[in-house]
Amino acid sequence: MQEWASQLCENRQFGSKMTDSKYFTTTKKGEIFELKAELNSDKKEKKKEAVKKVIASMTVGKDVSALFPDVVNCMQTDNLELKKLVYLYLMNYAKSQPDMAIMAVNTFVKDCEDPNPLIRALAVRTMGCIRVDKITEYLCEPLRKCLKDEDPYVRKTAAVCVAKLHDINAQLVEDQGFLDTLKDLISDSNPMVVANAVAALSEIAESHPNSNLLDLNPQTINKLLTALNECTEWGQIFILDCLANYTPRDDRESQSICERVTPRLSHANSAVVLSAVKVLMKFMEMLPKDLDYYGTLLKKLAPPLVTLLSAEPELQYVALRNINLIVQRRPEILKHEMKVFFVKYNDPIYVKLEKLDIMIRLASQANIAQVLAELKEYATEVDVDFVRKAVRAIGRCAIKVEQSAERCVSTLLDLIQTKVNYVVQEAIVVIKDIFRKYPNKYESVIATLCENLDSLDEPEARAAMIWIVGEYAERIDNADELLESFLEGFHDESTQVQLQLLTAIVKLFLKKPTETQELVQQVLSLATQDSDNPDLRDRGYIYWRLLSTDPVAAKEVVLAEKPLISEETDLIEPTLLEELICHIGTLASVYHKPPSAFVEGSRGVQHKRLPGSAGSGESVESPDTVSAAGVSDAPPAVIPSQGDLLGDLLNLDLTPPATTGPPPPATSGMQLGAMDLLGGGLDSLLGGDLGGSSAMGAGFGAPPAATAASFTAPVSGGLDDLFDLGGGVGMPMGAYSPPKTVWLPAMKGKGLEISGTFSRRAGVIQMEMTLTNKAMSVMTDFAIQFNRNSFGLAPAGPLQVLTPLSPNQSIDVTLPLNTVGPVMKMDPLNNLQVAVKNNIDVFYFSCQYPISILFVEDGKMERQVFLATWKDIPNDNEAQFQIKDCHLSSDAASNKLQGSNIFTIAKRTVDGQDMLYQSTKLSNGIWVLAELRVQTGNPNFTVCLKCRAPEVSQCVFQSYEAVLKN
């Protein structure tokens, strides 16, 4: 519609003396017949008027397709205005009338050779817009001529036409060699032709990410930079976006490009400015920070960003969203520009909130006084959302700039005294965070907070206040009364408040056991018996069980020292931030989401990274290609050949990995009624001692038997782990897990010692580690990453070390693994190279996992399938091994192996020798068939293994030996 309107507007420059609005006002009946007659008139003027009426009817939605042959007949004209109108009609109706549209082909071919370049360009532009397969093949020859036309206007139009044609029929474009012609146009003498060629190639490359169409090299980059100075603003944007996809060879080339792009920062078009900023932000990653030019570039980046904030509000918002990303990556760029982010009274709310966010990010000791004065002013505004965000911002300042904390708390108390309901509630929420950040420093304000208890009606504020009362119960004389007042309407509270109230009352009970027995019994009963919420019920049961079995442990768990909260809780995760920086000036930078999150399908979505942290630049295999490697009916090409492993490992990105692939299979539940989950309620506390107090009163009954009997817990990772119930029911009987060995000695780990083993429990592969701190300093910020390995082993989540590791302290960590990571053949096959990061350094070590952890639960083959597969696998793939000193019967051996997912299909006895036929299946789909021979009285077993991937046989034999001999 916009294209039609713009074309109509364009027509005015060709002599329309009067307004064209009259064409849209007719409501006559039988109009089609009249138009048909006018279109076939001999008078040119009448013909033109008729076509205008047709276009007007088409624009307002009337169906004028019946006039197709009559309008097409009007193409044979020298009048450029009339030709434009006919082409416009043709673009719209060619799809619904493909057979008629072929009539126009000859005219296109003829127009592409017209002496007037405007007509040649018009013909080629229209050709690209007619999305009819039947016609496209006729248009190849005219397009080829136009791509080599002497007039740059025609060439630039033809370049865009190639991209449109590629969208309709990609194979045709490749076969006709148009892509090579398009690449040649990058060297064109006209900058607009270069820009359009780049735009067309970029669009085609986006839909075919692996095509390497834009083969950027220093020579090409030089041509693009030359064209950059002379083409139009939108051409500049295409070129800058293309430059942003280039990775310079070294810092010198990077600096050279930056110097030539910098003048674009002063452009009047904000899109050009943001595209230039994107290029500079990317290439700055390669510049050494001690370089003089680096500092100069930082200074040059600030003014254009500031200038963007003087535009209209919508542009300001886009600029602010981009600045938010830039400030997170390089706060030094705008550290002296705080004042431009101060809120103006007439700013729309969406601009105000963005400015506030950036103010907090730029807050530092140098400007905190100025910022706080502004924020206090904002807190008295009339806009409720803005006031809430301002109060929250004061709290964030306190957490970020320690020197300002006291002043921030004082400001918050002043705001609480205003008694404005929503101000008080926001203040209480942020004061809770300040208590977490600075324990035992500002608790004197609790009395003031308690005075406002009755005015709290928002869940977050109520939850924050309950947390404060529970956490500092020993300092509040009437803490039990305060919490009891919340308990009266327990079922009407939100889940957030209910959970907080449950925890707070348990804390209170552990601190003042004699006074709060009834209160804790009441809340546990409400949470476990009267609640439908599984989270609340589970937490209630955990607390009840803890209190009833081990009060001292309960105290250690519930009243444990809490880690300090971080300064910036809302920073974008680093890898996502890098990707968003590469998308500055696009929708991704406004949404703060990667394109894959809002672009439908995978087409056109490429994950981009900044050059400084892009690793080795090798592509990571997708999980699909990995898992496809082991389909059982085709001979599995187990694993790609080994490359530079050390290089790969050193280039690992050690940010906590996102969970990849499907979650681990859900573990089956078991009924715990028979073992009395709650162990007689809290009766065991009667004579117990809880941290020196023997005054835990009597009278706590167990929850009703029905509740206990119906309560289920997961076999692994749930309550039975916590309380050591069930005796390892989740692990199949006899499942073998090797003892822990030292993987990283303290000498190599700068005081960090890591020992560990691998296991498979209930279908989930686990890496069990003990981390020991033998250094003199606290260790924090642990993360783990695996190098590519033979079976795609990868962490299924981040390394969960939730508390700092103090000197001489050890901690046991279980890391769930999956097998959807990148694959590369290792030597030996079961070798795993690991990188572990903490606040001190990154450490590398290798370990070997038993291949039995990859044996899956559905590895039992049908007898007939086993027989057919055994015959089908070549005899060359058979390997025979001896297992010595194994004093087991064949049945005992079979049971033991089944615990590790090696299944016996059949058994037969020949001359006193038992023959067990067994199958097992690896996680990547490789089947291993075995014949185990056990001679009565002979401690030496023979095992024959057959497999389509014989390289795994040695590892499988090692697992047989380990399982049977341990």
mmCIF file with all atom_site columns, N, CA, C and O in Angstrom, residues 492-529:
data_model
loop_
_atom_site.group_PDB
_atom_site.id
_atom_site.type_symbol
_atom_site.label_atom_id
_atom_site.label_alt_id
_atom_site.label_comp_id
_atom_site.label_asym_id
_atom_site.label_entity_id
_atom_site.label_seq_id
_atom_site.pdbx_PDB_ins_code
_atom_site.Cartn_x
_atom_site.Cartn_y
_atom_site.Cartn_z
_atom_site.occupancy
_atom_site.B_iso_or_equiv
_atom_site.pdbx_formal_charge
_atom_site.auth_seq_id
_atom_site.auth_comp_id
_atom_site.auth_asym_id
_atom_site.auth_atom_id
_atom_site.pdbx_PDB_model_num
ATOM 1   N N  . ASP A 1 492 ? -5.162 -16.277 52.319 1.00 0.00 ? 492 ASP A N  1
ATOM 2   C CA . ASP A 1 492 ? -5.475 -15.181 51.388 1.00 0.00 ? 492 ASP A CA 1
ATOM 3   C C  . ASP A 1 492 ? -4.215 -14.525 50.834 1.00 0.00 ? 492 ASP A C  1
ATOM 4   O O  . ASP A 1 492 ? -4.284 -13.703 49.924 1.00 0.00 ? 492 ASP A O  1
ATOM 5   N N  . GLU A 1 493 ? -3.065 -14.882 51.415 1.00 0.00 ? 493 GLU A N  1
ATOM 6   C CA . GLU A 1 493 ? -1.804 -14.268 50.973 1.00 0.00 ? 493 GLU A CA 1
ATOM 7   C C  . GLU A 1 493 ? -1.341 -14.891 49.652 1.00 0.00 ? 493 GLU A C  1
ATOM 8   O O  . GLU A 1 493 ? -1.724 -16.012 49.310 1.00 0.00 ? 493 GLU A O  1
ATOM 9   N N  . SER A 1 494 ? -0.465 -14.164 48.937 1.00 0.00 ? 494 SER A N  1
ATOM 10  C CA . SER A 1 494 ? 0.129  -14.727 47.713 1.00 0.00 ? 494 SER A CA 1
ATOM 11  C C  . SER A 1 494 ? 1.168  -15.773 48.112 1.00 0.00 ? 494 SER A C  1
ATOM 12  O O  . SER A 1 494 ? 1.639  -15.803 49.254 1.00 0.00 ? 494 SER A O  1
ATOM 13  N N  . THR A 1 495 ? 1.538  -16.616 47.149 1.00 0.00 ? 495 THR A N  1
ATOM 14  C CA . THR A 1 495 ? 2.526  -17.683 47.424 1.00 0.00 ? 495 THR A CA 1
ATOM 15  C C  . THR A 1 495 ? 3.830  -17.107 47.951 1.00 0.00 ? 495 THR A C  1
ATOM 16  O O  . THR A 1 495 ? 4.447  -17.655 48.867 1.00 0.00 ? 495 THR A O  1
ATOM 17  N N  . GLN A 1 496 ? 4.260  -15.991 47.368 1.00 0.00 ? 496 GLN A N  1
ATOM 18  C CA . GLN A 1 496 ? 5.516  -15.339 47.786 1.00 0.00 ? 496 GLN A CA 1
ATOM 19  C C  . GLN A 1 496 ? 5.488  -15.034 49.288 1.00 0.00 ? 496 GLN A C  1
ATOM 20  O O  . GLN A 1 496 ? 6.446  -15.302 50.017 1.00 0.00 ? 496 GLN A O  1
ATOM 21  N N  . VAL A 1 497 ? 4.357  -14.497 49.753 1.00 0.00 ? 497 VAL A N  1
ATOM 22  C CA . VAL A 1 497 ? 4.232  -14.133 51.171 1.00 0.00 ? 497 VAL A CA 1
ATOM 23  C C  . VAL A 1 497 ? 4.127  -15.384 52.033 1.00 0.00 ? 497 VAL A C  1
ATOM 24  O O  . VAL A 1 497 ? 4.735  -15.476 53.111 1.00 0.00 ? 497 VAL A O  1
ATOM 25  N N  . GLN A 1 498 ? 3.383  -16.385 51.579 1.00 0.00 ? 498 GLN A N  1
ATOM 26  C CA . GLN A 1 498 ? 3.233  -17.625 52.353 1.00 0.00 ? 498 GLN A CA 1
ATOM 27  C C  . GLN A 1 498 ? 4.582  -18.310 52.570 1.00 0.00 ? 498 GLN A C  1
ATOM 28  O O  . GLN A 1 498 ? 4.907  -18.732 53.685 1.00 0.00 ? 498 GLN A O  1
ATOM 29  N N  . LEU A 1 499 ? 5.385  -18.408 51.511 1.00 0.00 ? 499 LEU A N  1
ATOM 30  C CA . LEU A 1 499 ? 6.709  -19.038 51.628 1.00 0.00 ? 499 LEU A CA 1
ATOM 31  C C  . LEU A 1 499 ? 7.595  -18.267 52.599 1.00 0.00 ? 499 LEU A C  1
ATOM 32  O O  . LEU A 1 499 ? 8.299  -18.846 53.435 1.00 0.00 ? 499 LEU A O  1
ATOM 33  N N  . GLN A 1 500 ? 7.550  -16.944 52.488 1.00 0.00 ? 500 GLN A N  1
ATOM 34  C CA . GLN A 1 500 ? 8.381  -16.115 53.347 1.00 0.00 ? 500 GLN A CA 1
ATOM 35  C C  . GLN A 1 500 ? 7.942  -16.225 54.805 1.00 0.00 ? 500 GLN A C  1
ATOM 36  O O  . GLN A 1 500 ? 8.770  -16.258 55.727 1.00 0.00 ? 500 GLN A O  1
ATOM 37  N N  . LEU A 1 501 ? 6.632  -16.299 55.010 1.00 0.00 ? 501 LEU A N  1
ATOM 38  C CA . LEU A 1 501 ? 6.083  -16.395 56.365 1.00 0.00 ? 501 LEU A CA 1
ATOM 39  C C  . LEU A 1 501 ? 6.466  -17.727 57.010 1.00 0.00 ? 501 LEU A C  1
ATOM 40  O O  . LEU A 1 501 ? 6.843  -17.778 58.192 1.00 0.00 ? 501 LEU A O  1
ATOM 41  N N  . LEU A 1 502 ? 6.380  -18.803 56.229 1.00 0.00 ? 502 LEU A N  1
ATOM 42  C CA . LEU A 1 502 ? 6.779  -20.127 56.734 1.00 0.00 ? 502 LEU A CA 1
ATOM 43  C C  . LEU A 1 502 ? 8.235  -20.105 57.197 1.00 0.00 ? 502 LEU A C  1
ATOM 44  O O  . LEU A 1 502 ? 8.563  -20.528 58.307 1.00 0.00 ? 502 LEU A O  1
ATOM 45  N N  . THR A 1 503 ? 9.123  -19.583 56.342 1.00 0.00 ? 503 THR A N  1
ATOM 46  C CA . THR A 1 503 ? 10.550 -19.540 56.694 1.00 0.00 ? 503 THR A CA 1
ATOM 47  C C  . THR A 1 503 ? 10.796 -18.632 57.897 1.00 0.00 ? 503 THR A C  1
ATOM 48  O O  . THR A 1 503 ? 11.580 -18.967 58.795 1.00 0.00 ? 503 THR A O  1
ATOM 49  N N  . ALA A 1 504 ? 10.135 -17.480 57.929 1.00 0.00 ? 504 ALA A N  1
ATOM 50  C CA . ALA A 1 504 ? 10.350 -16.523 59.031 1.00 0.00 ? 504 ALA A CA 1
ATOM 51  C C  . ALA A 1 504 ? 9.931  -17.120 60.368 1.00 0.00 ? 504 ALA A C  1
ATOM 52  O O  . ALA A 1 504 ? 10.632 -16.943 61.380 1.00 0.00 ? 504 ALA A O  1
ATOM 53  N N  . ILE A 1 505 ? 8.790  -17.846 60.402 1.00 0.00 ? 505 ILE A N  1
ATOM 54  C CA . ILE A 1 505 ? 8.328  -18.430 61.682 1.00 0.00 ? 505 ILE A CA 1
ATOM 55  C C  . ILE A 1 505 ? 9.254  -19.558 62.124 1.00 0.00 ? 505 ILE A C  1
ATOM 56  O O  . ILE A 1 505 ? 9.530  -19.715 63.319 1.00 0.00 ? 505 ILE A O  1
ATOM 57  N N  . VAL A 1 506 ? 9.777  -20.338 61.168 1.00 0.00 ? 506 VAL A N  1
ATOM 58  C CA . VAL A 1 506 ? 10.752 -21.384 61.530 1.00 0.00 ? 506 VAL A CA 1
ATOM 59  C C  . VAL A 1 506 ? 12.017 -20.733 62.093 1.00 0.00 ? 506 VAL A C  1
ATOM 60  O O  . VAL A 1 506 ? 12.590 -21.203 63.080 1.00 0.00 ? 506 VAL A O  1
ATOM 61  N N  . LYS A 1 507 ? 12.468 -19.626 61.482 1.00 0.00 ? 507 LYS A N  1
ATOM 62  C CA . LYS A 1 507 ? 13.644 -18.895 62.025 1.00 0.00 ? 507 LYS A CA 1
ATOM 63  C C  . LYS A 1 507 ? 13.358 -18.426 63.452 1.00 0.00 ? 507 LYS A C  1
ATOM 64  O O  . LYS A 1 507 ? 14.195 -18.552 64.349 1.00 0.00 ? 507 LYS A O  1
ATOM 65  N N  . LEU A 1 508 ? 12.168 -17.857 63.634 1.00 0.00 ? 508 LEU A N  1
ATOM 66  C CA . LEU A 1 508 ? 11.788 -17.353 64.950 1.00 0.00 ? 508 LEU A CA 1
ATOM 67  C C  . LEU A 1 508 ? 11.784 -18.478 65.981 1.00 0.00 ? 508 LEU A C  1
ATOM 68  O O  . LEU A 1 508 ? 12.270 -18.326 67.104 1.00 0.00 ? 508 LEU A O  1
ATOM 69  N N  . PHE A 1 509 ? 11.257 -19.634 65.582 1.00 0.00 ? 509 PHE A N  1
ATOM 70  C CA . PHE A 1 509 ? 11.196 -20.794 66.475 1.00 0.00 ? 509 PHE A CA 1
ATOM 71  C C  . PHE A 1 509 ? 12.607 -21.247 66.880 1.00 0.00 ? 509 PHE A C  1
ATOM 72  O O  . PHE A 1 509 ? 12.856 -21.589 68.031 1.00 0.00 ? 509 PHE A O  1
ATOM 73  N N  . LEU A 1 510 ? 13.523 -21.234 65.893 1.00 0.00 ? 510 LEU A N  1
ATOM 74  C CA . LEU A 1 510 ? 14.894 -21.664 66.198 1.00 0.00 ? 510 LEU A CA 1
ATOM 75  C C  . LEU A 1 510 ? 15.606 -20.665 67.105 1.00 0.00 ? 510 LEU A C  1
ATOM 76  O O  . LEU A 1 510 ? 16.530 -21.015 67.829 1.00 0.00 ? 510 LEU A O  1
ATOM 77  N N  . LYS A 1 511 ? 15.168 -19.403 67.068 1.00 0.00 ? 511 LYS A N  1
ATOM 78  C CA . LYS A 1 511 ? 15.799 -18.377 67.916 1.00 0.00 ? 511 LYS A CA 1
ATOM 79  C C  . LYS A 1 511 ? 15.108 -18.270 69.283 1.00 0.00 ? 511 LYS A C  1
ATOM 80  O O  . LYS A 1 511 ? 15.753 -17.976 70.287 1.00 0.00 ? 511 LYS A O  1
ATOM 81  N N  . LYS A 1 512 ? 13.783 -18.464 69.305 1.00 0.00 ? 512 LYS A N  1
ATOM 82  C CA . LYS A 1 512 ? 13.028 -18.353 70.564 1.00 0.00 ? 512 LYS A CA 1
ATOM 83  C C  . LYS A 1 512 ? 12.117 -19.569 70.707 1.00 0.00 ? 512 LYS A C  1
ATOM 84  O O  . LYS A 1 512 ? 10.888 -19.463 70.583 1.00 0.00 ? 512 LYS A O  1
ATOM 85  N N  . PRO A 1 513 ? 12.702 -20.752 70.953 1.00 0.00 ? 513 PRO A N  1
ATOM 86  C CA . PRO A 1 513 ? 11.901 -21.987 70.924 1.00 0.00 ? 513 PRO A CA 1
ATOM 87  C C  . PRO A 1 513 ? 10.795 -22.046 71.968 1.00 0.00 ? 513 PRO A C  1
ATOM 88  O O  . PRO A 1 513 ? 9.727  -22.583 71.711 1.00 0.00 ? 513 PRO A O  1
ATOM 89  N N  . THR A 1 514 ? 11.049 -21.506 73.149 1.00 0.00 ? 514 THR A N  1
ATOM 90  C CA . THR A 1 514 ? 10.064 -21.680 74.233 1.00 0.00 ? 514 THR A CA 1
ATOM 91  C C  . THR A 1 514 ? 8.782  -20.918 73.974 1.00 0.00 ? 514 THR A C  1
ATOM 92  O O  . THR A 1 514 ? 7.703  -21.336 74.388 1.00 0.00 ? 514 THR A O  1
ATOM 93  N N  . GLU A 1 515 ? 8.881  -19.796 73.271 1.00 0.00 ? 515 GLU A N  1
ATOM 94  C CA . GLU A 1 515 ? 7.713  -18.912 73.131 1.00 0.00 ? 515 GLU A CA 1
ATOM 95  C C  . GLU A 1 515 ? 6.890  -19.183 71.871 1.00 0.00 ? 515 GLU A C  1
ATOM 96  O O  . GLU A 1 515 ? 5.802  -18.632 71.721 1.00 0.00 ? 515 GLU A O  1
ATOM 97  N N  . THR A 1 516 ? 7.410  -19.986 70.958 1.00 0.00 ? 516 THR A N  1
ATOM 98  C CA . THR A 1 516 ? 6.762  -20.026 69.631 1.00 0.00 ? 516 THR A CA 1
ATOM 99  C C  . THR A 1 516 ? 6.416  -21.436 69.164 1.00 0.00 ? 516 THR A C  1
ATOM 100 O O  . THR A 1 516 ? 6.271  -21.675 67.973 1.00 0.00 ? 516 THR A O  1
ATOM 101 N N  . GLN A 1 517 ? 6.255  -22.372 70.117 1.00 0.00 ? 517 GLN A N  1
ATOM 102 C CA . GLN A 1 517 ? 5.940  -23.753 69.707 1.00 0.00 ? 517 GLN A CA 1
ATOM 103 C C  . GLN A 1 517 ? 4.617  -23.818 68.958 1.00 0.00 ? 517 GLN A C  1
ATOM 104 O O  . GLN A 1 517 ? 4.512  -24.433 67.888 1.00 0.00 ? 517 GLN A O  1
ATOM 105 N N  . GLU A 1 518 ? 3.583  -23.202 69.522 1.00 0.00 ? 518 GLU A N  1
ATOM 106 C CA . GLU A 1 518 ? 2.267  -23.263 68.898 1.00 0.00 ? 518 GLU A CA 1
ATOM 107 C C  . GLU A 1 518 ? 2.265  -22.597 67.526 1.00 0.00 ? 518 GLU A C  1
ATOM 108 O O  . GLU A 1 518 ? 1.640  -23.074 66.581 1.00 0.00 ? 518 GLU A O  1
ATOM 109 N N  . LEU A 1 519 ? 3.005  -21.481 67.453 1.00 0.00 ? 519 LEU A N  1
ATOM 110 C CA . LEU A 1 519 ? 3.054  -20.727 66.198 1.00 0.00 ? 519 LEU A CA 1
ATOM 111 C C  . LEU A 1 519 ? 3.665  -21.574 65.080 1.00 0.00 ? 519 LEU A C  1
ATOM 112 O O  . LEU A 1 519 ? 3.137  -21.641 63.966 1.00 0.00 ? 519 LEU A O  1
ATOM 113 N N  . VAL A 1 520 ? 4.781  -22.260 65.377 1.00 0.00 ? 520 VAL A N  1
ATOM 114 C CA . VAL A 1 520 ? 5.448  -23.059 64.339 1.00 0.00 ? 520 VAL A CA 1
ATOM 115 C C  . VAL A 1 520 ? 4.603  -24.277 63.980 1.00 0.00 ? 520 VAL A C  1
ATOM 116 O O  . VAL A 1 520 ? 4.512  -24.671 62.812 1.00 0.00 ? 520 VAL A O  1
ATOM 117 N N  . GLN A 1 521 ? 3.957  -24.893 64.998 1.00 0.00 ? 521 GLN A N  1
ATOM 118 C CA . GLN A 1 521 ? 3.066  -26.026 64.720 1.00 0.00 ? 521 GLN A CA 1
ATOM 119 C C  . GLN A 1 521 ? 1.921  -25.587 63.793 1.00 0.00 ? 521 GLN A C  1
ATOM 120 O O  . GLN A 1 521 ? 1.565  -26.268 62.832 1.00 0.00 ? 521 GLN A O  1
ATOM 121 N N  . GLN A 1 522 ? 1.391  -24.397 64.073 1.00 0.00 ? 522 GLN A N  1
ATOM 122 C CA . GLN A 1 522 ? 0.272  -23.861 63.284 1.00 0.00 ? 522 GLN A CA 1
ATOM 123 C C  . GLN A 1 522 ? 0.681  -23.625 61.827 1.00 0.00 ? 522 GLN A C  1
ATOM 124 O O  . GLN A 1 522 ? -0.014 -24.017 60.900 1.00 0.00 ? 522 GLN A O  1
ATOM 125 N N  . VAL A 1 523 ? 1.853  -22.981 61.625 1.00 0.00 ? 523 VAL A N  1
ATOM 126 C CA . VAL A 1 523 ? 2.258  -22.655 60.253 1.00 0.00 ? 523 VAL A CA 1
ATOM 127 C C  . VAL A 1 523 ? 2.629  -23.915 59.467 1.00 0.00 ? 523 VAL A C  1
ATOM 128 O O  . VAL A 1 523 ? 2.331  -24.043 58.281 1.00 0.00 ? 523 VAL A O  1
ATOM 129 N N  . LEU A 1 524 ? 3.271  -24.897 60.139 1.00 0.00 ? 524 LEU A N  1
ATOM 130 C CA . LEU A 1 524 ? 3.613  -26.144 59.450 1.00 0.00 ? 524 LEU A CA 1
ATOM 131 C C  . LEU A 1 524 ? 2.348  -26.905 59.067 1.00 0.00 ? 524 LEU A C  1
ATOM 132 O O  . LEU A 1 524 ? 2.276  -27.493 57.987 1.00 0.00 ? 524 LEU A O  1
ATOM 133 N N  . SER A 1 525 ? 1.365  -26.871 59.931 1.00 0.00 ? 525 SER A N  1
ATOM 134 C CA . SER A 1 525 ? 0.091  -27.528 59.627 1.00 0.00 ? 525 SER A CA 1
ATOM 135 C C  . SER A 1 525 ? -0.605 -26.849 58.446 1.00 0.00 ? 525 SER A C  1
ATOM 136 O O  . SER A 1 525 ? -1.098 -27.497 57.526 1.00 0.00 ? 525 SER A O  1
ATOM 137 N N  . LEU A 1 526 ? -0.630 -25.507 58.451 1.00 0.00 ? 526 LEU A N  1
ATOM 138 C CA . LEU A 1 526 ? -1.255 -24.757 57.355 1.00 0.00 ? 526 LEU A CA 1
ATOM 139 C C  . LEU A 1 526 ? -0.549 -25.050 56.036 1.00 0.00 ? 526 LEU A C  1
ATOM 140 O O  . LEU A 1 526 ? -1.177 -25.198 54.988 1.00 0.00 ? 526 LEU A O  1
ATOM 141 N N  . ALA A 1 527 ? 0.788  -25.123 56.094 1.00 0.00 ? 527 ALA A N  1
ATOM 142 C CA . ALA A 1 527 ? 1.570  -25.285 54.862 1.00 0.00 ? 527 ALA A CA 1
ATOM 143 C C  . ALA A 1 527 ? 1.458  -26.695 54.304 1.00 0.00 ? 527 ALA A C  1
ATOM 144 O O  . ALA A 1 527 ? 1.432  -26.882 53.084 1.00 0.00 ? 527 ALA A O  1
ATOM 145 N N  . THR A 1 528 ? 1.401  -27.701 55.179 1.00 0.00 ? 528 THR A N  1
ATOM 146 C CA . THR A 1 528 ? 1.458  -29.089 54.693 1.00 0.00 ? 528 THR A CA 1
ATOM 147 C C  . THR A 1 528 ? 0.085  -29.703 54.476 1.00 0.00 ? 528 THR A C  1
ATOM 148 O O  . THR A 1 528 ? -0.106 -30.493 53.552 1.00 0.00 ? 528 THR A O  1
ATOM 149 N N  . GLN A 1 529 ? -0.886 -29.351 55.320 1.00 0.00 ? 529 GLN A N  1
ATOM 150 C CA . GLN A 1 529 ? -2.185 -30.028 55.235 1.00 0.00 ? 529 GLN A CA 1
ATOM 151 C C  . GLN A 1 529 ? -3.237 -29.210 54.501 1.00 0.00 ? 529 GLN A C  1
ATOM 152 O O  . GLN A 1 529 ? -4.100 -29.759 53.827 1.00 0.00 ? 529 GLN A O  1
#
